[in-house]
mmCIF file of C-alpha atoms and ligand atoms in Angstrom:
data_model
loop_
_atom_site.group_PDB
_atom_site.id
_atom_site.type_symbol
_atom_site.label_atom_id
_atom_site.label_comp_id
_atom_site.label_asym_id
_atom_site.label_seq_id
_atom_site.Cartn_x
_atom_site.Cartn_y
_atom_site.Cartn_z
ATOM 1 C CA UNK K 170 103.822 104.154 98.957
ATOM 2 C CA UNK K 171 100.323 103.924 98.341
ATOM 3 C CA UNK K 172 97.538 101.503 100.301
ATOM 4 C CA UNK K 173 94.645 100.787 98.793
ATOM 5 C CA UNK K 174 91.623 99.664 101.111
ATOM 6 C CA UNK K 175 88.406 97.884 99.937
ATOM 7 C CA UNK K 176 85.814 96.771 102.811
ATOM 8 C CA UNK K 177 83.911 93.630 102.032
ATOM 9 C CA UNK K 178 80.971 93.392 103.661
ATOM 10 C CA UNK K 179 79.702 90.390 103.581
ATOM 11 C CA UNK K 180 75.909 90.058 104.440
ATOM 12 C CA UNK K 181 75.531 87.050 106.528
ATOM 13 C CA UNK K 182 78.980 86.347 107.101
ATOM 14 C CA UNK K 183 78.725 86.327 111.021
ATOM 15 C CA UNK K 184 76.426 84.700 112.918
ATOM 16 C CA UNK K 185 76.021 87.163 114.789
ATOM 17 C CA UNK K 186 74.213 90.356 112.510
ATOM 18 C CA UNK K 187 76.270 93.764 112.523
ATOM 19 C CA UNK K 188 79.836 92.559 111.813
ATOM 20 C CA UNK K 189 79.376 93.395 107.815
ATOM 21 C CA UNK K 190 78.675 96.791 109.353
ATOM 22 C CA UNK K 191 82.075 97.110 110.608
ATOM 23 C CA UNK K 192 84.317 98.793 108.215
ATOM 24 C CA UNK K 193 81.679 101.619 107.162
ATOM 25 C CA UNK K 194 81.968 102.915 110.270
ATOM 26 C CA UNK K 195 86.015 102.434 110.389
ATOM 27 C CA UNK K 196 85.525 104.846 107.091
ATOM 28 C CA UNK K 197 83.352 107.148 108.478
ATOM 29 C CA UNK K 198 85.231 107.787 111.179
ATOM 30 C CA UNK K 199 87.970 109.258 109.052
ATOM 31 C CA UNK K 200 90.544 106.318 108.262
ATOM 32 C CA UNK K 201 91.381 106.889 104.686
ATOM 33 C CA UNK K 202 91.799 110.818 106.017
ATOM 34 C CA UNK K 203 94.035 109.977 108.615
ATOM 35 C CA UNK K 204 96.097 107.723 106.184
ATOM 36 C CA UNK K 205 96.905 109.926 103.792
ATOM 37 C CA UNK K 206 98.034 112.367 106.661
ATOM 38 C CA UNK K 207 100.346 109.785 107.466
ATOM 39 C CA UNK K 208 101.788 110.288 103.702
ATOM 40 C CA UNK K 209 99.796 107.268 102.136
ATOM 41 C CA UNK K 210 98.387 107.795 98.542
ATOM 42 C CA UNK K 211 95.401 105.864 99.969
ATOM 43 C CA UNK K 212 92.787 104.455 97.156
ATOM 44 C CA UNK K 213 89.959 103.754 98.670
ATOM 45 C CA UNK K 214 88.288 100.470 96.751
ATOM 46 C CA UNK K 215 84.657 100.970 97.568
ATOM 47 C CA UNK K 216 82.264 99.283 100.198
ATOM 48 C CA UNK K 217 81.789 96.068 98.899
ATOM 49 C CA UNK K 218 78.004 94.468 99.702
ATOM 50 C CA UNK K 219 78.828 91.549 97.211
ATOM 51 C CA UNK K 220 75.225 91.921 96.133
ATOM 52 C CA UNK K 221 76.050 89.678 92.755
ATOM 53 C CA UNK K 222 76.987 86.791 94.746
ATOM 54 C CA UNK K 223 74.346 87.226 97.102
ATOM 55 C CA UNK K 224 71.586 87.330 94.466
ATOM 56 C CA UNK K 225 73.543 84.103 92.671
ATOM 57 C CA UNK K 226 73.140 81.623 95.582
ATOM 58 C CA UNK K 227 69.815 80.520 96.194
ATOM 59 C CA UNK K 228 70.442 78.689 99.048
ATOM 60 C CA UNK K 229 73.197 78.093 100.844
ATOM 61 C CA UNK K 230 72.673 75.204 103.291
ATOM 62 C CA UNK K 231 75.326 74.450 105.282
ATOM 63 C CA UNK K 232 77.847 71.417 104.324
ATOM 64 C CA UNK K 233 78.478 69.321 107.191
ATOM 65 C CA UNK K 234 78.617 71.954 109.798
ATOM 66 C CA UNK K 235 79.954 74.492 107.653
ATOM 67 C CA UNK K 236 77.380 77.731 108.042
ATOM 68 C CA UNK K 237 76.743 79.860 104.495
ATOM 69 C CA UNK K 238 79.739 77.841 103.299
ATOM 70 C CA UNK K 239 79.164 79.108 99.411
ATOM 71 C CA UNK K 240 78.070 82.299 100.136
ATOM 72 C CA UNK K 241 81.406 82.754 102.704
ATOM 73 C CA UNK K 242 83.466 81.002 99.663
ATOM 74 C CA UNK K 243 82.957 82.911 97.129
ATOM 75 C CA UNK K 244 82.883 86.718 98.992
ATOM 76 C CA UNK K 245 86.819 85.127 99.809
ATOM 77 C CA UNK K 246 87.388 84.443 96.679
ATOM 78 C CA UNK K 247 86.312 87.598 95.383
ATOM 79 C CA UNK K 248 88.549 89.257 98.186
ATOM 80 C CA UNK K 249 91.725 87.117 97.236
ATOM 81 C CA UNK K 250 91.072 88.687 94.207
ATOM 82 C CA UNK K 251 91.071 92.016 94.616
ATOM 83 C CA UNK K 252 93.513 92.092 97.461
ATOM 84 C CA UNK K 253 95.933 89.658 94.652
ATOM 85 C CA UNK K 254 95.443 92.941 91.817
ATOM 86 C CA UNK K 255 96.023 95.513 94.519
ATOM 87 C CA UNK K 256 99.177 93.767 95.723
ATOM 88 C CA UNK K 257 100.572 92.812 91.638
ATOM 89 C CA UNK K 258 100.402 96.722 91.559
ATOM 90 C CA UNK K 259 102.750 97.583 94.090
ATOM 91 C CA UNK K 260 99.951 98.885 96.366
ATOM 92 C CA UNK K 261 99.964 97.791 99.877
ATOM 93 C CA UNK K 262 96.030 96.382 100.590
ATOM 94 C CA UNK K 263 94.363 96.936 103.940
ATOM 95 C CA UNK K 264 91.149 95.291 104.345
ATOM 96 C CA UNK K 265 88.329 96.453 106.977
ATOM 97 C CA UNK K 266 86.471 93.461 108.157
ATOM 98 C CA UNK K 267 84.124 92.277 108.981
ATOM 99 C CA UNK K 268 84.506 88.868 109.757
ATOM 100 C CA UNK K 269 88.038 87.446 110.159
ATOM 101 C CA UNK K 270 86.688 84.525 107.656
ATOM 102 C CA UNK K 271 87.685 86.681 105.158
ATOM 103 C CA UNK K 272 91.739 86.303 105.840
ATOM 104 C CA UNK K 273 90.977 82.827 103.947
ATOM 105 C CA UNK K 274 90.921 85.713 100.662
ATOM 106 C CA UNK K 275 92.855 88.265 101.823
ATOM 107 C CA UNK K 276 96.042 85.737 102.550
ATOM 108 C CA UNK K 277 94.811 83.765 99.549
ATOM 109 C CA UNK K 278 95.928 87.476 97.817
ATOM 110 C CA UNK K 279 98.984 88.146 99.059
ATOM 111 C CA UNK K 280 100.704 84.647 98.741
ATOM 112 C CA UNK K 281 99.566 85.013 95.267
ATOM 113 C CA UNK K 282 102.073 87.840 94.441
ATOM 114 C CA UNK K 283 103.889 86.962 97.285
ATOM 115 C CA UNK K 284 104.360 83.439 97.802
ATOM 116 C CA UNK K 285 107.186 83.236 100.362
ATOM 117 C CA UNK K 286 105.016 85.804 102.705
ATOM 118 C CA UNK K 287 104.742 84.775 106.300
ATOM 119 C CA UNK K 288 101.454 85.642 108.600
ATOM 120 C CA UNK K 289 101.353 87.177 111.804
ATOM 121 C CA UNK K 290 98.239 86.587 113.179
ATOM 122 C CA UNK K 291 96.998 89.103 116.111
ATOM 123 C CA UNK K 292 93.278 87.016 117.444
ATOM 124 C CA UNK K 293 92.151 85.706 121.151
ATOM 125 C CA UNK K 294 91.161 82.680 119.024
ATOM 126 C CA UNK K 295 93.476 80.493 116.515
ATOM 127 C CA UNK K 296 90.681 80.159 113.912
ATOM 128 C CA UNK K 297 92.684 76.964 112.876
ATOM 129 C CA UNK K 298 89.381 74.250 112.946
ATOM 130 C CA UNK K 299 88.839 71.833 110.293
ATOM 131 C CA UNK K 300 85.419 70.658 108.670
ATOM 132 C CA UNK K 301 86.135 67.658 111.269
ATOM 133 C CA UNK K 302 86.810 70.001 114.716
ATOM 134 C CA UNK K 303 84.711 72.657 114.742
ATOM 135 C CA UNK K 304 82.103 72.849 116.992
ATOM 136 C CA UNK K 305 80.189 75.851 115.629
ATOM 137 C CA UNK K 306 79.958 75.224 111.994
ATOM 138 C CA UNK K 307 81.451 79.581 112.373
ATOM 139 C CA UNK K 308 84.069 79.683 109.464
ATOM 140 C CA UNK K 309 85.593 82.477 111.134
ATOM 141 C CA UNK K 310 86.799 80.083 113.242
ATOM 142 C CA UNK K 311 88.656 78.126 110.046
ATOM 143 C CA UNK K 312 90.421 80.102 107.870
ATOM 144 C CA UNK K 313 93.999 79.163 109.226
ATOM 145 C CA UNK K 314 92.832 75.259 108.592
ATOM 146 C CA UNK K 315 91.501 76.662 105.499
ATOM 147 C CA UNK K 316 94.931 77.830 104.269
ATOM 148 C CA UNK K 317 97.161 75.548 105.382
ATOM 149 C CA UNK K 318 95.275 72.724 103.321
ATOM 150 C CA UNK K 319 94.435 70.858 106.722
ATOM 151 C CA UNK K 320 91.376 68.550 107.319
ATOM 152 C CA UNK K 321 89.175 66.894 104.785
ATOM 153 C CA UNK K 322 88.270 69.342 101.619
ATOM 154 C CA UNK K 323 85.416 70.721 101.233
ATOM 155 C CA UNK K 324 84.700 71.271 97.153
ATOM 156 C CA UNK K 325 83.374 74.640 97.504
ATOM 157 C CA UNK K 326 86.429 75.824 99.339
ATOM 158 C CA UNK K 327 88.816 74.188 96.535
ATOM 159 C CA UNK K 328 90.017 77.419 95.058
ATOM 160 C CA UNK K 329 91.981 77.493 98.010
ATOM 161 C CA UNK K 330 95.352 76.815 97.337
ATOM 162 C CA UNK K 331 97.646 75.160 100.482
ATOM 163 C CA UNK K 332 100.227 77.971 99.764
ATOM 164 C CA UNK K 333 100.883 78.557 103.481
ATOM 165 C CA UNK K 334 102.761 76.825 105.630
ATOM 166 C CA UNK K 335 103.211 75.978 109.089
ATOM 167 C CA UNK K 336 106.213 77.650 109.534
ATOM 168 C CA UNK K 337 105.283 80.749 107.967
ATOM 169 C CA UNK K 338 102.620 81.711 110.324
ATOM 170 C CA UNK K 339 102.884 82.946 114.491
ATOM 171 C CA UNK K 340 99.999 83.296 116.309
ATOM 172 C CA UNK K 341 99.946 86.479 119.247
ATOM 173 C CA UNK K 342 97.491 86.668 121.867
ATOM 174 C CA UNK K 343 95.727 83.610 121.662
ATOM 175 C CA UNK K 344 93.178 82.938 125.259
ATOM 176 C CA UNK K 345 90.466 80.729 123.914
ATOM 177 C CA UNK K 346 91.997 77.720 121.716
ATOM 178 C CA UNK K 347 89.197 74.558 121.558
ATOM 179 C CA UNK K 348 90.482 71.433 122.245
ATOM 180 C CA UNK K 349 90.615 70.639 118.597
ATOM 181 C CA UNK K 350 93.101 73.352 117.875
ATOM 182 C CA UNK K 351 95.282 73.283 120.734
ATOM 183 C CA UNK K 352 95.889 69.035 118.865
ATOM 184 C CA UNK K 353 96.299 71.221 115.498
ATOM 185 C CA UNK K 354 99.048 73.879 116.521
ATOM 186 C CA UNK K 355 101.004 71.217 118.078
ATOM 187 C CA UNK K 356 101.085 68.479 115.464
ATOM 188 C CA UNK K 357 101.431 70.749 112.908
ATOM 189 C CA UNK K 358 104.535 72.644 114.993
ATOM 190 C CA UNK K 359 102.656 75.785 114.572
ATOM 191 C CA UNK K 360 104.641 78.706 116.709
ATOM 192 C CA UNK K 361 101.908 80.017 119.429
ATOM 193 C CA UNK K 362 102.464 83.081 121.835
ATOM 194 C CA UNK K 363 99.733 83.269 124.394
ATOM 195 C CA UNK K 364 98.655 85.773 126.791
ATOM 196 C CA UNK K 365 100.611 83.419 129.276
ATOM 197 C CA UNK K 366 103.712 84.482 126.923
ATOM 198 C CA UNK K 367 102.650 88.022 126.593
ATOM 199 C CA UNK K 368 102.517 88.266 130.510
ATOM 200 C CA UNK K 369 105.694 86.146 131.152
ATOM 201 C CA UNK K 370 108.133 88.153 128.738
ATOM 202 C CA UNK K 371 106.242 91.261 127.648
ATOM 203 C CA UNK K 372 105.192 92.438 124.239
ATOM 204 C CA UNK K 373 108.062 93.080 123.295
ATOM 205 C CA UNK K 374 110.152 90.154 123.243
ATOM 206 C CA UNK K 375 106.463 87.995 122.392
ATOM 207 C CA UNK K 376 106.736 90.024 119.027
ATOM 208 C CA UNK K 377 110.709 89.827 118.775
ATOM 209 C CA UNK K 378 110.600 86.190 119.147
ATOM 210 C CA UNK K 379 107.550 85.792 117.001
ATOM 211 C CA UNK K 380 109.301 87.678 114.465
ATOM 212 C CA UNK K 381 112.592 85.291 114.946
ATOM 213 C CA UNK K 382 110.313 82.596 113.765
ATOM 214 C CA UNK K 383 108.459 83.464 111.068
ATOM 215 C CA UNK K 384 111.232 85.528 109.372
ATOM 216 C CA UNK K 385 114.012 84.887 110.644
ATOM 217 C CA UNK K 386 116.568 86.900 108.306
ATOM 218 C CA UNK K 387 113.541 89.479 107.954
ATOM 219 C CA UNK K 388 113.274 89.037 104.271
ATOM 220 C CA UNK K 389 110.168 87.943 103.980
ATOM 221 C CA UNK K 390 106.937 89.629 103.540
ATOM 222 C CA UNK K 391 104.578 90.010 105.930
ATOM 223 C CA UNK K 392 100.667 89.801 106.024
ATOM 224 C CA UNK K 393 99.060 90.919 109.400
ATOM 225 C CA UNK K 394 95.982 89.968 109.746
ATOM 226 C CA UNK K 395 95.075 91.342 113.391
ATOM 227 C CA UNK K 396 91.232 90.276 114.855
ATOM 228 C CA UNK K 397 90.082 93.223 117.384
ATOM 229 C CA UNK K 398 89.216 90.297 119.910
ATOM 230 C CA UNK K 399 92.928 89.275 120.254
ATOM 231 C CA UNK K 400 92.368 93.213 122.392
ATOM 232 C CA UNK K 401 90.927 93.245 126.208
ATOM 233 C CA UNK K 402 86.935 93.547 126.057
ATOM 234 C CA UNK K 403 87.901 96.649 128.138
ATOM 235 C CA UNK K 404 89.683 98.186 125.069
ATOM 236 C CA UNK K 405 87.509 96.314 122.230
ATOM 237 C CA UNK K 406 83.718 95.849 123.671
ATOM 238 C CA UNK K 407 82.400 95.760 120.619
ATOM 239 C CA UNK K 408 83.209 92.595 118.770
ATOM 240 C CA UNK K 409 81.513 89.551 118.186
ATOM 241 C CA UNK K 410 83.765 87.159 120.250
ATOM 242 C CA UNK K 411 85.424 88.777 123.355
ATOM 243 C CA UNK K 412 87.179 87.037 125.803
ATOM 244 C CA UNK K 413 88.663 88.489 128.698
ATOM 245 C CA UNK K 414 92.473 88.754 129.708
ATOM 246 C CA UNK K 415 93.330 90.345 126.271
ATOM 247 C CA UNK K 416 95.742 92.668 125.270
ATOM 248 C CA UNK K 417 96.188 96.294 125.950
ATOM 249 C CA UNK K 418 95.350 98.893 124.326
ATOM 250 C CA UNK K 419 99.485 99.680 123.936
ATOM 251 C CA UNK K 420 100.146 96.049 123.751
ATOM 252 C CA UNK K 421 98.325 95.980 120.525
ATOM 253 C CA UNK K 422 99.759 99.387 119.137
ATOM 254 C CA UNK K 423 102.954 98.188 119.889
ATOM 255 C CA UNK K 424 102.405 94.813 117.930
ATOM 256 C CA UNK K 425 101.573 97.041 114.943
ATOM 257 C CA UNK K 426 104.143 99.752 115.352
ATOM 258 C CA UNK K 427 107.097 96.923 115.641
ATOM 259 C CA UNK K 428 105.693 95.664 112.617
ATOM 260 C CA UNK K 429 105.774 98.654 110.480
ATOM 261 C CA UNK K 430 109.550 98.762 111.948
ATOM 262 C CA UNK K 431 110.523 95.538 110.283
ATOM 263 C CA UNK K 432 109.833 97.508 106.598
ATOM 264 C CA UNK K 433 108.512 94.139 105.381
ATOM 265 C CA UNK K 434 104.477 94.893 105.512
ATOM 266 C CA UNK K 435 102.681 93.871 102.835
ATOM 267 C CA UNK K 436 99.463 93.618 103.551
ATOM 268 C CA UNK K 437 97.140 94.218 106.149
ATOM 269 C CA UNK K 438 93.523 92.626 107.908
ATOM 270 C CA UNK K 439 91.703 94.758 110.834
ATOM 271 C CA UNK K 440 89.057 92.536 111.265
ATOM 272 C CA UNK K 441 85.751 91.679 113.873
ATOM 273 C CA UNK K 442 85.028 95.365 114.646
ATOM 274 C CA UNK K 443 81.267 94.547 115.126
ATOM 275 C CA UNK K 444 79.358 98.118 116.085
ATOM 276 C CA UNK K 445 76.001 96.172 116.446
ATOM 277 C CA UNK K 446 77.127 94.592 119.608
ATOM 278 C CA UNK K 447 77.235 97.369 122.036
ATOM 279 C CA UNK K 448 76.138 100.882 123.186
ATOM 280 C CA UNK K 449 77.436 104.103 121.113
ATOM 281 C CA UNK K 450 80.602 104.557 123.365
ATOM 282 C CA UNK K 451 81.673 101.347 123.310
ATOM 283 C CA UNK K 452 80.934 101.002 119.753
ATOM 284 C CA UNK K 453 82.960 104.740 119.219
ATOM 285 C CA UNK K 454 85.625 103.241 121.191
ATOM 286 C CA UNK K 455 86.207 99.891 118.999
ATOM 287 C CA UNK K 456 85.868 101.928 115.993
ATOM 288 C CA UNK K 457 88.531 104.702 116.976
ATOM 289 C CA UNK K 458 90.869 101.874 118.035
ATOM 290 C CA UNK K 459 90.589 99.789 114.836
ATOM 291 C CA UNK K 460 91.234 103.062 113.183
ATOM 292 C CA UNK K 461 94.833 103.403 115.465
ATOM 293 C CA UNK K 462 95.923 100.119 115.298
ATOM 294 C CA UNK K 463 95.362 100.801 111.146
ATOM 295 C CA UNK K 464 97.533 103.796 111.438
ATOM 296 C CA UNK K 465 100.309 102.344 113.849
ATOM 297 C CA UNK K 466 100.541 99.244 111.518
ATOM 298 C CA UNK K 467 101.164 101.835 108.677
ATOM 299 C CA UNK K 468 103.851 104.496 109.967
ATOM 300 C CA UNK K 469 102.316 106.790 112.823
ATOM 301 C CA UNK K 470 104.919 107.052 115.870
ATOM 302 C CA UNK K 471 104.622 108.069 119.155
ATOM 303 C CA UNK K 472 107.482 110.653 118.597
HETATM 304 N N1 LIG B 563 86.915 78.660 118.149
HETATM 305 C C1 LIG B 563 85.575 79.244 118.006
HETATM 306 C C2 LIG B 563 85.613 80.782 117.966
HETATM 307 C C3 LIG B 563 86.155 81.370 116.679
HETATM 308 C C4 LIG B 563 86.345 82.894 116.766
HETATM 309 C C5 LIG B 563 86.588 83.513 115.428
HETATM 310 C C6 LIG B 563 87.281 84.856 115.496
HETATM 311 O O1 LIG B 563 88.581 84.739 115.985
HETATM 312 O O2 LIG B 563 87.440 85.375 114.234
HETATM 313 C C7 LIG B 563 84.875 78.666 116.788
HETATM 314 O O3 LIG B 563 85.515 77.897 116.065
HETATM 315 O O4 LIG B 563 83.714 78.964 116.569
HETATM 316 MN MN1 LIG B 564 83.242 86.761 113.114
HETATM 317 MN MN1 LIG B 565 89.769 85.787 114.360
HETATM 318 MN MN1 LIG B 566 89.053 86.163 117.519
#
């Protein structure tokens, strides 16, 4: 049917400059192109700078922790939005991040139209710390907390609504869980599957069982939301949070191509491409591989 793609870009969203830069160069390098190819009526939403918002906060000192906590707030909400309007039209939204805080508005979106939706989320990292366990103040690293309505709320974040829940979301690739989170998956039951899982049964009974979980009688809708850094640093350089012992480059594609296979895709994150972060190959690489893991999540084969 028809995707339709918007690309915050959120100034300031990262600590570390460049990731906002991210999904122009996805763009230039041909994605909406290459998605129609593949039979998509694509509608491409615009670059989004969020210049309003910018120019409306003043300052935005951080709340406990929390870093640009208004500014990051109300970009999501924006997002949740848009992705929310796209998605009540029958149009399948793929967002270009940019900084995986944004899931907090692009799963914020889709569980509006589609409440019973479940998450897979593709990331080295769980991004599941509260206000109370993060050690960075990074709200990249929170959005999962974020959505699930866990830890003590933070006002600015109260458009939020706790639609999610734990059942309804599997984590794949995960390598570099803080202490804090590792107490959070497991209280709250939340279904994990390592690198240690990926390496014991292979990809493709990680996703089959991951799938088993979150939709069992696969019925339900599914958001991806898959962070660039859940990839090796050999296949990914240039993101903002690498950690080695990632996925491969066909251990990814496969995630998305078994995906697509399930029919039940409704939306769609490729977040943390970062091209400030590392010379012009490896910044050509992470870009052309964003780009495939975009077009194996919606409908290109091997054969
Ligand atoms: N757990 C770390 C690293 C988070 C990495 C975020 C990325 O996955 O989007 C933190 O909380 O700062
Ligand atoms: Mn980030
Ligand atoms: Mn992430
Ligand atoms: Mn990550």
């Amino acid at each position: 049917s028809s995707v339709s793609r918007f690309l915050p870009n959120p100034k300031s969203l990262a600590p570390r400059p460049g990731v906002d830069e991210g999904p122009i160069h996805l763009v230039k390098a041909g994605l909406p192109q290459q998605l129609a190819d593949l039979g998509w009526d694509v509608e491409f939403n615009g670059h989004h700078q969020f210049e309003d918002i910018s120019a409306s906060i003043t300052s935005d000192e951080p709340i406990g922790l929390l870093k640009n906590p208004r500014r990051v707030s109300q970009v999501c909400h924006a997002v949740a939005q848009t992705v929310s309007g796209h998605a009540k039209r029958g149009k399948l939204p793929l967002t270009l991040g940019g900084d995986h805080s944004l899931a907090m508005g692009t799963i914020s979106g889709t569980l509006e139209q589609y409440p019973d939706a479940c998450v897979v989320w593709v990331d080295a990292h769980a991004d599941i710390n509260t206000p109370e366990t993060t050690d960075t103040g990074n709200i990249h690293g929170m959005p999962v907390a974020f959505l699930l309505g866990l830890g003590s709320p933070v006002p600015e974040f109260s458009w939020i609504k706790p639609v999610l829940k734990p059942n309804r979301i599997v984590y794949i690739g995960l390598r570099d869980v803080d202490a804090g989170e590792k107490r959070i998956l497991k209280e709250n039951g939340i279904k994990a599957f390592s690198m240690h899982e990926v390496d014991k049964y292979g990809i493709g009974q990680v996703v089959k069982m991951a799938l088993d979980h979150v939709n069992p009688k696969g019925d339900l809708p599914i958001h991806l939301s898959f962070d660039v850094d859940a990839l090796d640093p050999t296949v990914a350089p240039s993101t903002g949070t690498p950690v080695r012992g990632g996925l491969t480059f066909r251990e990814g594609h496969y995630i998305c191509e078994a995906i697509y296979e399930t029919g039940c895709l409704v939306a769609l994150d490729i977040m943390e491409v970062n091209p400030s972060l590392a010379n012009e190959e490896a910044v050509k690489q992470t870009v052309a591989v964003g780009c495939s893991l975009a077009r194996s999540a919606l409908g290109e084969t091997l054969l």
